[in-house]
Coordinates of C-alpha atoms and ligand atoms in Angstrom, one line a residue:
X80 CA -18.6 34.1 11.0
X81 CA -15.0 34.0 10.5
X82 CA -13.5 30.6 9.9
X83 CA -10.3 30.7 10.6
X84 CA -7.6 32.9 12.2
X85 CA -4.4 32.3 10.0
X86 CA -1.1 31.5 12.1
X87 CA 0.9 34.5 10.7
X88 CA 4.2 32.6 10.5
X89 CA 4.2 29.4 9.3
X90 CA 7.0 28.3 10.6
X91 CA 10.1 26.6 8.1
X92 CA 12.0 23.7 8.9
X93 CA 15.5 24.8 9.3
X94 CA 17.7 24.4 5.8
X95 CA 14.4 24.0 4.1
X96 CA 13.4 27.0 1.0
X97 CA 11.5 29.3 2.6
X98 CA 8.0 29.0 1.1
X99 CA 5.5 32.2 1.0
X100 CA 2.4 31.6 2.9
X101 CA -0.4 29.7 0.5
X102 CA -3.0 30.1 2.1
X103 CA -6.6 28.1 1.2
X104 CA -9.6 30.9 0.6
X105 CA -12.2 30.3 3.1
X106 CA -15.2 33.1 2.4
X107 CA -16.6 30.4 -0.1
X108 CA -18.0 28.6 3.2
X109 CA -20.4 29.8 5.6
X110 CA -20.4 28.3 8.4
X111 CA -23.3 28.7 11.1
X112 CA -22.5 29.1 15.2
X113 CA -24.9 26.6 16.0
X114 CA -26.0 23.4 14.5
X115 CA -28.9 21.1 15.5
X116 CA -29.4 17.1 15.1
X117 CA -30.0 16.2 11.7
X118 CA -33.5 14.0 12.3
X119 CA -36.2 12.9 9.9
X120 CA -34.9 15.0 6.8
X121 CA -35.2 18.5 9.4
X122 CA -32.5 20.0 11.7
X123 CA -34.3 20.0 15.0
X124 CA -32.9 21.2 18.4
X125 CA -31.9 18.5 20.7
X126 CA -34.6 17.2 23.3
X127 CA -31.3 17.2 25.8
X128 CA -31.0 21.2 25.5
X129 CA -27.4 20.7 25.6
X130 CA -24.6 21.6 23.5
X131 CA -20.8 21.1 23.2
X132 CA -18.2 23.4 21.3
X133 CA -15.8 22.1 18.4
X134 CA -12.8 23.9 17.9
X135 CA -10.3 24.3 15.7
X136 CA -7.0 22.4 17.3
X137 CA -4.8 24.8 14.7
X138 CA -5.9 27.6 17.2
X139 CA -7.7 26.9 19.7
X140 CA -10.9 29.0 18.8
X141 CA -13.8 27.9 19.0
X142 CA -15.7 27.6 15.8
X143 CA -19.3 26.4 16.3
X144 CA -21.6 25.2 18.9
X145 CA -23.4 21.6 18.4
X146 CA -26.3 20.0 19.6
X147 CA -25.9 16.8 22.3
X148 CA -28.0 14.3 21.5
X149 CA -29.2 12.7 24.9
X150 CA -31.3 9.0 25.0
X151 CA -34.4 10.3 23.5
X152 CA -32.7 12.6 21.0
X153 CA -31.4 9.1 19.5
X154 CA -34.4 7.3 20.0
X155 CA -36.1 9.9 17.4
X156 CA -33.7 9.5 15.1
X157 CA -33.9 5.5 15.2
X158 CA -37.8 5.9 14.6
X159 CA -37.3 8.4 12.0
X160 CA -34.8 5.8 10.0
X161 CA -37.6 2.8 10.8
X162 CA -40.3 4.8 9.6
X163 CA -38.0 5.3 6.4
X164 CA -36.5 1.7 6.2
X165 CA -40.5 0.6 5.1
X166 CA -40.4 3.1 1.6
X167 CA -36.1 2.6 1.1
X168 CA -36.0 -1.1 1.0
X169 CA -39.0 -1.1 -1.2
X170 CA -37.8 1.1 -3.4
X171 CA -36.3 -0.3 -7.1
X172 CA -32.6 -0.3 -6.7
X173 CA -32.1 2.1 -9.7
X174 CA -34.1 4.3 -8.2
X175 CA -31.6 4.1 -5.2
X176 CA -28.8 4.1 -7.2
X177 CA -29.9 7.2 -8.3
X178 CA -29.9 9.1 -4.8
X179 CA -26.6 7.5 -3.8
X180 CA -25.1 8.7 -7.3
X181 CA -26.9 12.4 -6.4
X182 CA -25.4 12.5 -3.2
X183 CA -21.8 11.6 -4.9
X184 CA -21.9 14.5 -7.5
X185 CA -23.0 16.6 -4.6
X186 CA -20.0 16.0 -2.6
X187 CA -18.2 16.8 -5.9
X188 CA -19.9 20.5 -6.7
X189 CA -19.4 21.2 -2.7
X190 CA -15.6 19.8 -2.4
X191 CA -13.5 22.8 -2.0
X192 CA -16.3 24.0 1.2
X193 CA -16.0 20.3 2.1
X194 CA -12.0 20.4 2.3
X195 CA -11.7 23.6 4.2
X196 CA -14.7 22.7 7.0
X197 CA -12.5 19.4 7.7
X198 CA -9.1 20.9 7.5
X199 CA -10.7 23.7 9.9
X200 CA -12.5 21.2 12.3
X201 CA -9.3 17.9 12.5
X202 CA -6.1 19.9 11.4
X203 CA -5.5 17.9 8.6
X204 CA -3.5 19.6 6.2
X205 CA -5.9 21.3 3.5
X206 CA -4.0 19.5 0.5
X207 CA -4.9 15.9 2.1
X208 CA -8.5 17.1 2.8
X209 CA -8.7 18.2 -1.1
X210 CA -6.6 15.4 -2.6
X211 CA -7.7 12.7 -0.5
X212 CA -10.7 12.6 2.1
X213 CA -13.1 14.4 0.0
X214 CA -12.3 12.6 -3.8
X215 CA -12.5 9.2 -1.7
X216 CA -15.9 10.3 -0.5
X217 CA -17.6 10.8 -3.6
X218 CA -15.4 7.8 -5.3
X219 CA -17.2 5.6 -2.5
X220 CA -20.7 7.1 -2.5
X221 CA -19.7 6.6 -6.8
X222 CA -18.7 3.1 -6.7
X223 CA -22.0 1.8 -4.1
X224 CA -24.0 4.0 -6.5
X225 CA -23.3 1.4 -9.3
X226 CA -23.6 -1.4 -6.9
X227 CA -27.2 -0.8 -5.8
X228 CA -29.1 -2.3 -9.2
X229 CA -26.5 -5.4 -9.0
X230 CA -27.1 -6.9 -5.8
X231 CA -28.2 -10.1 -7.8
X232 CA -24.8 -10.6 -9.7
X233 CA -23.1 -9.5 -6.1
X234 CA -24.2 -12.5 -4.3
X235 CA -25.2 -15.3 -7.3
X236 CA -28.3 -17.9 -6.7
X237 CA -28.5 -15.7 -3.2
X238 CA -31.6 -12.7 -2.5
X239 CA -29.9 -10.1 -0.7
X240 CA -32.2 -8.3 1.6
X241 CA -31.3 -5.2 3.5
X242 CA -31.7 -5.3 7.5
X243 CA -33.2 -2.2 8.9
X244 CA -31.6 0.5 10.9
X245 CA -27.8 0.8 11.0
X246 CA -26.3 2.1 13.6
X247 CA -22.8 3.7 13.0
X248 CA -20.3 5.3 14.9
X249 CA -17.3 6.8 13.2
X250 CA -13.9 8.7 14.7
X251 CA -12.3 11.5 14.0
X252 CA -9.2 11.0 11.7
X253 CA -10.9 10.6 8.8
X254 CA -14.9 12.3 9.4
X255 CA -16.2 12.7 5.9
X256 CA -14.2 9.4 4.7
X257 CA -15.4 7.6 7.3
X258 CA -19.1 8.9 7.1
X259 CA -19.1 7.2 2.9
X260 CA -17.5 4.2 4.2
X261 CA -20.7 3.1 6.4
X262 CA -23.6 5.3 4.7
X263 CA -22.5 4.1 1.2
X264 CA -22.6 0.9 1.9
X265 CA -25.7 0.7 3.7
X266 CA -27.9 3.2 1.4
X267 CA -26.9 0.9 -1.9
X268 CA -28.4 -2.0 -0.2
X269 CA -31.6 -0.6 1.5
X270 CA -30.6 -0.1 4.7
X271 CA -31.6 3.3 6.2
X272 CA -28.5 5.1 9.1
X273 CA -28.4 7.1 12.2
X274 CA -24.8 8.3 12.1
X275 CA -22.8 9.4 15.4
X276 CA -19.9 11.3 14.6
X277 CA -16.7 12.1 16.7
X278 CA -17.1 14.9 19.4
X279 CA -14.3 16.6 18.0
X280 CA -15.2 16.5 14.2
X281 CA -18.6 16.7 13.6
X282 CA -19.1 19.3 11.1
X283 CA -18.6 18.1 7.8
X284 CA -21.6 15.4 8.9
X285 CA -23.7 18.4 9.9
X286 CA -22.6 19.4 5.8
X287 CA -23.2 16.0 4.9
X288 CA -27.0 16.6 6.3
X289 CA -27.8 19.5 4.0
X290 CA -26.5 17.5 0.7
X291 CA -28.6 15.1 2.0
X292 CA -31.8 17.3 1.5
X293 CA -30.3 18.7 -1.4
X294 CA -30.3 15.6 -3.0
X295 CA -34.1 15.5 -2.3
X296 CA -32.8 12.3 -0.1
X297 CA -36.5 10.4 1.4
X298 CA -36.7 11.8 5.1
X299 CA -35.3 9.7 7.6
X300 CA -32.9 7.7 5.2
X301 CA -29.9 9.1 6.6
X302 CA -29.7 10.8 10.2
X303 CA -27.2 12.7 12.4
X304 CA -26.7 12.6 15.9
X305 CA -24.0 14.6 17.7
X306 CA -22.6 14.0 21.1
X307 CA -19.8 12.2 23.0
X308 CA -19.4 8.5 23.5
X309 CA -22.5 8.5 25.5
X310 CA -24.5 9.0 22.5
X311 CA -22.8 6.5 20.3
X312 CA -23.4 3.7 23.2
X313 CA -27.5 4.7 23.6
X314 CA -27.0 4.9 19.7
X315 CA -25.7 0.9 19.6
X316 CA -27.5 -0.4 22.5
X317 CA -31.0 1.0 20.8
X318 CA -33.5 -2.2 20.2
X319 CA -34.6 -0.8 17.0
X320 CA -30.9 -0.5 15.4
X321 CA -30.1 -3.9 13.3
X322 CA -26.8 -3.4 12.4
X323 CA -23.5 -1.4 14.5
X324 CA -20.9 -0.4 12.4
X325 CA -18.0 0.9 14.5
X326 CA -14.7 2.7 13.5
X327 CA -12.8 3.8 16.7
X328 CA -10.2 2.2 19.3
X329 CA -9.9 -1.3 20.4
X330 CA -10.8 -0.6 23.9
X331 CA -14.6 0.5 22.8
X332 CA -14.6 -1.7 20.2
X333 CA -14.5 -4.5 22.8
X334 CA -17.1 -3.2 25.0
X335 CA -19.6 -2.7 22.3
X336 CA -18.9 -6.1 21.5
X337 CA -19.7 -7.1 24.8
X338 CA -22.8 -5.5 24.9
X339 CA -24.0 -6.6 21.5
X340 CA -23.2 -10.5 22.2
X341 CA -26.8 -12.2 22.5
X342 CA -28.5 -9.7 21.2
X343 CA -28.8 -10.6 17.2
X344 CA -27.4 -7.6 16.1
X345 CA -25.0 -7.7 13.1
X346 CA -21.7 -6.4 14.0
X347 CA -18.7 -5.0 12.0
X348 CA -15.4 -3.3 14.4
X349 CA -12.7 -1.5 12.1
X350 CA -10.3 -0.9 15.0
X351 CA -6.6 0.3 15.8
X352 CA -3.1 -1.0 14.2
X353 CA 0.5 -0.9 14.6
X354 CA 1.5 -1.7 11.0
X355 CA 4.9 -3.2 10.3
X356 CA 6.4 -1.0 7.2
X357 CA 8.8 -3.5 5.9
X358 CA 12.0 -2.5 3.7
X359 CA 14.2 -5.1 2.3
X360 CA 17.6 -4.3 1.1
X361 CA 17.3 -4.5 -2.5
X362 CA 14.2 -1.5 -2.3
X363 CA 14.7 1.9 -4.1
X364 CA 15.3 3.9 -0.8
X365 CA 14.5 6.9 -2.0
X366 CA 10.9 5.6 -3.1
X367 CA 10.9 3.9 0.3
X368 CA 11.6 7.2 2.2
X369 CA 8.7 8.6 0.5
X370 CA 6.9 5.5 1.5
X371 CA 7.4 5.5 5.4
X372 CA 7.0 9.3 5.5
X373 CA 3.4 8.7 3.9
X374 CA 2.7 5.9 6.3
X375 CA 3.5 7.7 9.2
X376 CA 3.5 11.4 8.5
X377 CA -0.1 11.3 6.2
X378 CA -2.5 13.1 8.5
X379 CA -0.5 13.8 11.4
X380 CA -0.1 9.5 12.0
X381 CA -3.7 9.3 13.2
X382 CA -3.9 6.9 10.7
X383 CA -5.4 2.7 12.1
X384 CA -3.5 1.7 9.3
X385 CA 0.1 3.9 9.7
X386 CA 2.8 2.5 9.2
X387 CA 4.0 2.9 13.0
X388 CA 6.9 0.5 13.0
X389 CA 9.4 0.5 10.3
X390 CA 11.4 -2.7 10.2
X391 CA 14.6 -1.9 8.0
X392 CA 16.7 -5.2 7.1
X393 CA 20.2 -4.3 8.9
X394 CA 22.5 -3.9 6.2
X395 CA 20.5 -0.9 4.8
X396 CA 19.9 0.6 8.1
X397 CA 22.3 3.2 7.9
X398 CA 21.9 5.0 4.1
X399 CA 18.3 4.6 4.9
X400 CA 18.0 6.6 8.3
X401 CA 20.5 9.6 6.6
X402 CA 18.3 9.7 4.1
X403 CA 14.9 9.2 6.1
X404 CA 16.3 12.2 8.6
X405 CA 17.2 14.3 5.7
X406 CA 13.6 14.0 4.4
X407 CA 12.3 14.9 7.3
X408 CA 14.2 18.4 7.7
X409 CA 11.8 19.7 4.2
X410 CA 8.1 18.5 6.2
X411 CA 6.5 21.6 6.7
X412 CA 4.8 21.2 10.1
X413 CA 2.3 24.4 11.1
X414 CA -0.9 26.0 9.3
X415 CA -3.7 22.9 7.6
X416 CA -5.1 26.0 5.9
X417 CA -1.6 26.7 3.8
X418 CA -1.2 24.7 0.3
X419 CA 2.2 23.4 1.0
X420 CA 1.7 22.5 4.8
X421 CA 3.0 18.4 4.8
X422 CA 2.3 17.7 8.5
X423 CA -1.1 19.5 10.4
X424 CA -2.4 20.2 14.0
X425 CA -2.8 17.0 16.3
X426 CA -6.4 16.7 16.8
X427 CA -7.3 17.6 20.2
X428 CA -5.5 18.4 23.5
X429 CA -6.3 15.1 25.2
X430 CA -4.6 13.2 21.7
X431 CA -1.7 15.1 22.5
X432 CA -1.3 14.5 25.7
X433 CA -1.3 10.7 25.3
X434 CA 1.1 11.2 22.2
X435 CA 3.2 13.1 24.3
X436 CA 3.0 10.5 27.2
X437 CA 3.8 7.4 24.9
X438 CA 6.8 9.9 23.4
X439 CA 8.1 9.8 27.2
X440 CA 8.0 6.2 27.3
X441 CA 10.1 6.0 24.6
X442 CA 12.5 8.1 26.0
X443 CA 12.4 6.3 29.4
X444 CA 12.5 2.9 28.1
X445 CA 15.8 3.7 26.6
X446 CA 14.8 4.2 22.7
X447 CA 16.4 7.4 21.0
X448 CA 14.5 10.0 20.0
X449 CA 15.4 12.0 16.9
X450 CA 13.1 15.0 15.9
X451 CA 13.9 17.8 12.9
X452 CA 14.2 21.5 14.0
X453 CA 11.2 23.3 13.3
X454 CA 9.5 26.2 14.7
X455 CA 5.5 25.2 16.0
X456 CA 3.1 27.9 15.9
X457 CA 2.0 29.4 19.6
X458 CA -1.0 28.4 19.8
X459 CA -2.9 25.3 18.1
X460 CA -1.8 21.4 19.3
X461 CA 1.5 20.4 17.6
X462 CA 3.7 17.6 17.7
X463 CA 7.3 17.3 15.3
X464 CA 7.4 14.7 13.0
X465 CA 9.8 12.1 15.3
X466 CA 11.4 9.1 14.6
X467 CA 12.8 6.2 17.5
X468 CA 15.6 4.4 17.2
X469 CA 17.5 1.8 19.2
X470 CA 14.0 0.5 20.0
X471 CA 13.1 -3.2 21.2
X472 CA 9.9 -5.1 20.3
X473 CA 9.0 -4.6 24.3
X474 CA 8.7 -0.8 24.4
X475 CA 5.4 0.5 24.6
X476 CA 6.1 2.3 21.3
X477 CA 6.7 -0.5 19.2
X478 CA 3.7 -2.4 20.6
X479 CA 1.0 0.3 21.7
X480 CA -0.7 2.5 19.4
X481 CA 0.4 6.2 19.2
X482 CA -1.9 7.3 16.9
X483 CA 0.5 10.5 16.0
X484 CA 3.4 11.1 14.0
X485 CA 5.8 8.8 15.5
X486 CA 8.0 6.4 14.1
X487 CA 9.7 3.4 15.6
X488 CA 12.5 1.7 13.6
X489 CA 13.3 -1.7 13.8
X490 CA 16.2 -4.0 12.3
X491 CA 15.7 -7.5 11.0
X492 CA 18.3 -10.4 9.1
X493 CA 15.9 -12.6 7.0
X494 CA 12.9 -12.7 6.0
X495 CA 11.9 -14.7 8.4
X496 CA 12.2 -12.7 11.0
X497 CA 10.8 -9.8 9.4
X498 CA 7.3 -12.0 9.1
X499 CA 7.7 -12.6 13.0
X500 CA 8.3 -9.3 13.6
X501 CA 5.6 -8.1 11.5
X502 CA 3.4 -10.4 13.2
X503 CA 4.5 -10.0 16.7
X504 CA 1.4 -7.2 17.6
X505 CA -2.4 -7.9 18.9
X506 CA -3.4 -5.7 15.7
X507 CA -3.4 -6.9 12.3
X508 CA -4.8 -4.1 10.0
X509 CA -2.0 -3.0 7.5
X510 CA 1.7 -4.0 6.2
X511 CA 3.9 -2.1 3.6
X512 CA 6.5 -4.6 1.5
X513 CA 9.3 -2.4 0.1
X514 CA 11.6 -5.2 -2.5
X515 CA 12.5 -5.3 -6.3
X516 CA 11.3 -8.5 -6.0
X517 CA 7.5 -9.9 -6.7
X518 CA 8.1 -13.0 -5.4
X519 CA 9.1 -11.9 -2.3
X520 CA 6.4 -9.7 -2.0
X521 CA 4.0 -12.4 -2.7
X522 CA 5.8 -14.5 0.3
X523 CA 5.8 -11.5 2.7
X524 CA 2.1 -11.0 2.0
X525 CA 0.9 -14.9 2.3
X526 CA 2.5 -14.8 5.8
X527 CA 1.7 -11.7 7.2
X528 CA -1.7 -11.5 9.3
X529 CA -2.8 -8.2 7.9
X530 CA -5.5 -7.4 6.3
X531 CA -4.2 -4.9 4.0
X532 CA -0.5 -5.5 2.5
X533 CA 0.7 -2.2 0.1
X534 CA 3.5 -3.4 -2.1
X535 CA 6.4 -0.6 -3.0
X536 CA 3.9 2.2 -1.6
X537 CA 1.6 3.2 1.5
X538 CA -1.7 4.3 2.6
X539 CA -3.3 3.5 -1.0
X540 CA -6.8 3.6 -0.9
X541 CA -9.4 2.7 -3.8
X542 CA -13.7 2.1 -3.4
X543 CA -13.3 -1.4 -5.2
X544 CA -10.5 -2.3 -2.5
X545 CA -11.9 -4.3 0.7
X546 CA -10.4 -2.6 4.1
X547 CA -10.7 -4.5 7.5
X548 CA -8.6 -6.7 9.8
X549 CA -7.5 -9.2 11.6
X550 CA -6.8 -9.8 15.3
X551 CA -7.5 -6.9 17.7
X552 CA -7.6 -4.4 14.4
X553 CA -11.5 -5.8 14.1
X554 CA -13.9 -7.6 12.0
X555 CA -16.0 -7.2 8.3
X556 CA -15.0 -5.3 5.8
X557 CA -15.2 -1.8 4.1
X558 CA -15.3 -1.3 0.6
X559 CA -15.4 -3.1 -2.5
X560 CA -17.9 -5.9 -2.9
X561 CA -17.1 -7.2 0.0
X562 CA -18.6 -3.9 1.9
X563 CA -22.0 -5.0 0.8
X564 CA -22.0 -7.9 2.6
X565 CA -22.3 -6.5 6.1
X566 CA -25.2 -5.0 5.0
X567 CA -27.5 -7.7 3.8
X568 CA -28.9 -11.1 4.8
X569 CA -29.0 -13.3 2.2
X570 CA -31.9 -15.9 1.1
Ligands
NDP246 P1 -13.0 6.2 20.6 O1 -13.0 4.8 20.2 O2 -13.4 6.6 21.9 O3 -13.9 7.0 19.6 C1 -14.5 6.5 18.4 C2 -16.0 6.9 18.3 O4 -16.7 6.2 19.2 C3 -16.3 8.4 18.6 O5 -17.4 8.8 17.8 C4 -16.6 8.3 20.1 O6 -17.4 9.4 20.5 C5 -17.5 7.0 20.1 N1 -17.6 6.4 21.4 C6 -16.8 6.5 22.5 N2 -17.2 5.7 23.5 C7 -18.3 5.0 23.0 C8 -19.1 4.0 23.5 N3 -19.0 3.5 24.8 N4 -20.1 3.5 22.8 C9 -20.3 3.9 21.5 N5 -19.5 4.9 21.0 C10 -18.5 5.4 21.7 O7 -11.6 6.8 20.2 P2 -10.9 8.1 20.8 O8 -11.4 9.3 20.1 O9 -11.1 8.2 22.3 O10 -9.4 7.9 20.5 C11 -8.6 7.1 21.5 C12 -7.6 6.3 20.7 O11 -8.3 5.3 19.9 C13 -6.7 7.0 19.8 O12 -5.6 7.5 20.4 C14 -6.3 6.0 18.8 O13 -5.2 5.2 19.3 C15 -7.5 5.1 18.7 N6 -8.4 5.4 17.5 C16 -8.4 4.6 16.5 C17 -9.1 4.9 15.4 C18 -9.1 4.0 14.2 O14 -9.5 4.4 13.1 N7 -8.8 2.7 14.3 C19 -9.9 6.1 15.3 C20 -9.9 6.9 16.4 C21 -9.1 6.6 17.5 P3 -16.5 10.7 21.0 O15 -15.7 11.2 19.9 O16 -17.6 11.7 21.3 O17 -15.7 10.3 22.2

């Protein structure tokens, strides 16, 4: 089927070069109109006999038709990952390593039909899907691969032991990233998964199914099932799952939480943020423009750990909105599919709406709004970079989530102040330091309650790196050696 219709125009921000469309080839991938539930090693249709459309939100077309998996649709899939867990956990951990390497080097040979199914599916621009998502998914599936036969030296004088069935449900800013976060993890240690992706991403996990069996992967280790929230919550309410990994928003987080209290299931929440992006006046402003455009701009801003409010010291305010604006004017905003587009199509209709609504806020709260002139294609769901000024720490857009490209500047004196700031926000997932000086740096991050803090540059992700928060951004963490732990009970 075709993939894609291209937008014809891509549309150039005004005073910018004009750029000849770049367009990504797409007949490398074939894409089927239907997909099933990925169960037990086999595709099968869904018991539920129902199906939902994903579309692409560059166009609105619809591109495929996937299954719903109703109560008994996940139940199969939680006895087909016990039935596994007895073989996996038994298995020697080289031999694990092994499969987890496969799957990596998979991921690798299939990259460019990975890149253009999750550009095509969440709008992301094609070069962040190629430069980013998909090289961080194999690097994580890489870096638990070498993990797996090292458990011992992980956890000293401990016996780490895997729990069972892991129950995972992921969102839809970052699908295939976000799929290697939990099943790398999990796999490494002995755990076996039954994945639920977002409604409006899912096809890069039904992709993520087939390198699964091409890896020759034990049936049942790893399985998919697709539907709306109602699937995740029969996924992590399910007696035989042992361990909910969630990546989503705060509000579900909490009411999985809820539900899980009592029940002895492990439990790790990676949750929203509202990241203070902090530039001092002695910081190379031009580097720092680049900075704050890749912590807000990077992936359309639906991002937990964007960096959503900028707080500028006061004296630099000035050179460093001229320049800020000025950069803005070059992001090309219009088709994922084109090589030099900066800033993609918003998700979905209903994530545009509520960017839209918390946009109005802004406006009606008394903030001022500053957007660059740039044509948006017809069709699709767009939203121009845009930037808030004159904004006070009680706006709903200094405090609230937007979860789209939207920036809210803020001024502070000392310090000081910049740390209360910073720390004035339920969340407490991410922080950006922009100063010449280490020391500072060091004193910013000992005081900030964030559970990432990017010094001189943004949105920086490595496999050996932990990732999780603090506050209402969550609990655990994902990566590193401390994303095994979640995963194991130790003796
Ligand atoms: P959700 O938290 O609803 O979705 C995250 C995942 O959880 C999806 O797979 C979703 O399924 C699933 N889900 C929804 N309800 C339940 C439930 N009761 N039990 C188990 N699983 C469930 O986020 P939204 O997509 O609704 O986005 C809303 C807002 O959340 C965004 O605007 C943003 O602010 C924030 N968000 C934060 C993310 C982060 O990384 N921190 C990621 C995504 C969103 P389905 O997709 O089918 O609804």
């Amino acid at each position: 089927m075709a993939v894609a219709r291209r937008n014809r125009e891509p549309p150039v921000p005004a005073g910018a070069f004009e750029y000849a469309p770049a367009p990504e080839a797409t007949d490398h991938v074939r894409l089927a109109g239907r997909y099933d539930l990925f169960i037990g090693g086999e595709f099968v249709a869904p018991h539920s006999r129902r199906r939902f459309v994903t579309v692409n939100p560059a166009t609105e077309e619809t591109i495929a038709e996937v299954a719903e998996a109703d109560r008994t649709d996940v139940d199969r899939a939680v006895t087909a990952a016990a039935a596994a867990f007895r073989r996996w956990s038994a298995l020697s951990p080289s031999s694990r390593a092994r499969y987890v390497f496969r799957i990596s080097r998979l991921i690798q040979e299939r990259a460019r039909e990975l890149a253009v199914v999750e550009t095509i599916d969440g709008g992301k621009p094609i070069k962040e899907s190629r430069d980013v998502d998909v090289p961080l998914a194999a690097a994580h599936f890489f870096h638990y691969a070498g993990w797996a036969d090292k458990l011992e030296w992980a956890f000293p004088n401990r016996r780490p032991r895997p729990l069972g069935v892991a129950g995972q449900v992921i969102p839809w800013n970052f699908p295939l990233l976000m799929l290697a976060w939990k099943i790398a993890p999990a796999l490494a240690t002995g755990n076996t998964v039954v994945l639920k992706p977002a409604e409006t991403t899912p096809l890069t996990a039904m992709l993520f199914g087939d390198i699964c069996r091409q890896a020759e992967l034990p049936a049942g280790v790893v399985n998919v099932v697709t539907g709306p929230g109602t699937t995740g919550g029969h996924l992590v309410g399910h007696p035989g799952v042992s361990k909910v990994a969630f990546t989503g928003s705060t509000e579900v987080g909490k009411q999985i939480q809820r539900r899980l209290a009592g029940t002895g299931k492990r439990l790790t929440l990676e949750l929203g943020g509202k990241a203070a992006n902090i530039v001092f006046d002695d910081a190379p402003l031009d580097q720092a423009v680049e900075g704050i455009v890749n912590g807000i701009y990077f992936n359309q801003g639906h991002v937990c750990c964007a960096g959503s409010r900028l707080l500028v010291q006061e004296s630099i305010m000035e050179p460093l909105l001229e320049k800020l604006k000025r950069r803005l004017g070059t992001l090309r905003v219009g088709d994922p599919l084109d090589k030099n587009t900066d800033v993609g199509a918003i998700n979905s209709a209903q994530q545009l709406e509520k960017i839209a609504g918390l946009v109005e806020s802004g406006v009606a709260e008394g903030a001022e709004m500053y957007q660059p002139e740039c044509r948006l294609p017809e069709r699709g769901y767009w939203f121009k970079p845009t930037v808030f000024t004159n904004v006070a720490q009680s706006h709903r857009i200094a405090r609230e989530e937007i979860f789209g490209p939207v920036l809210a500047v803020l001024t502070f004196r000392t310090p000081d102040e910049a740390v209360e700031k910073a720390n004035n926000t339920p969340y407490g997932l991410s922080a950006g330091v922009w100063t010449e000086k280490g020391s500072r740096i060091l004193w910013m991050a000992q005081r900030m309650r964030a559970g990432v803090v990017w010094a001189n540059t943004y949105n920086r992700f490595d496999p050996a790196a932990p990732f999780g928060g603090y506050k209402e951004s969550g609990f655990g963490r994902e990566g590193g050696l401390h994303g095994l732990l979640p995963y194991v009970e130790l003796r």
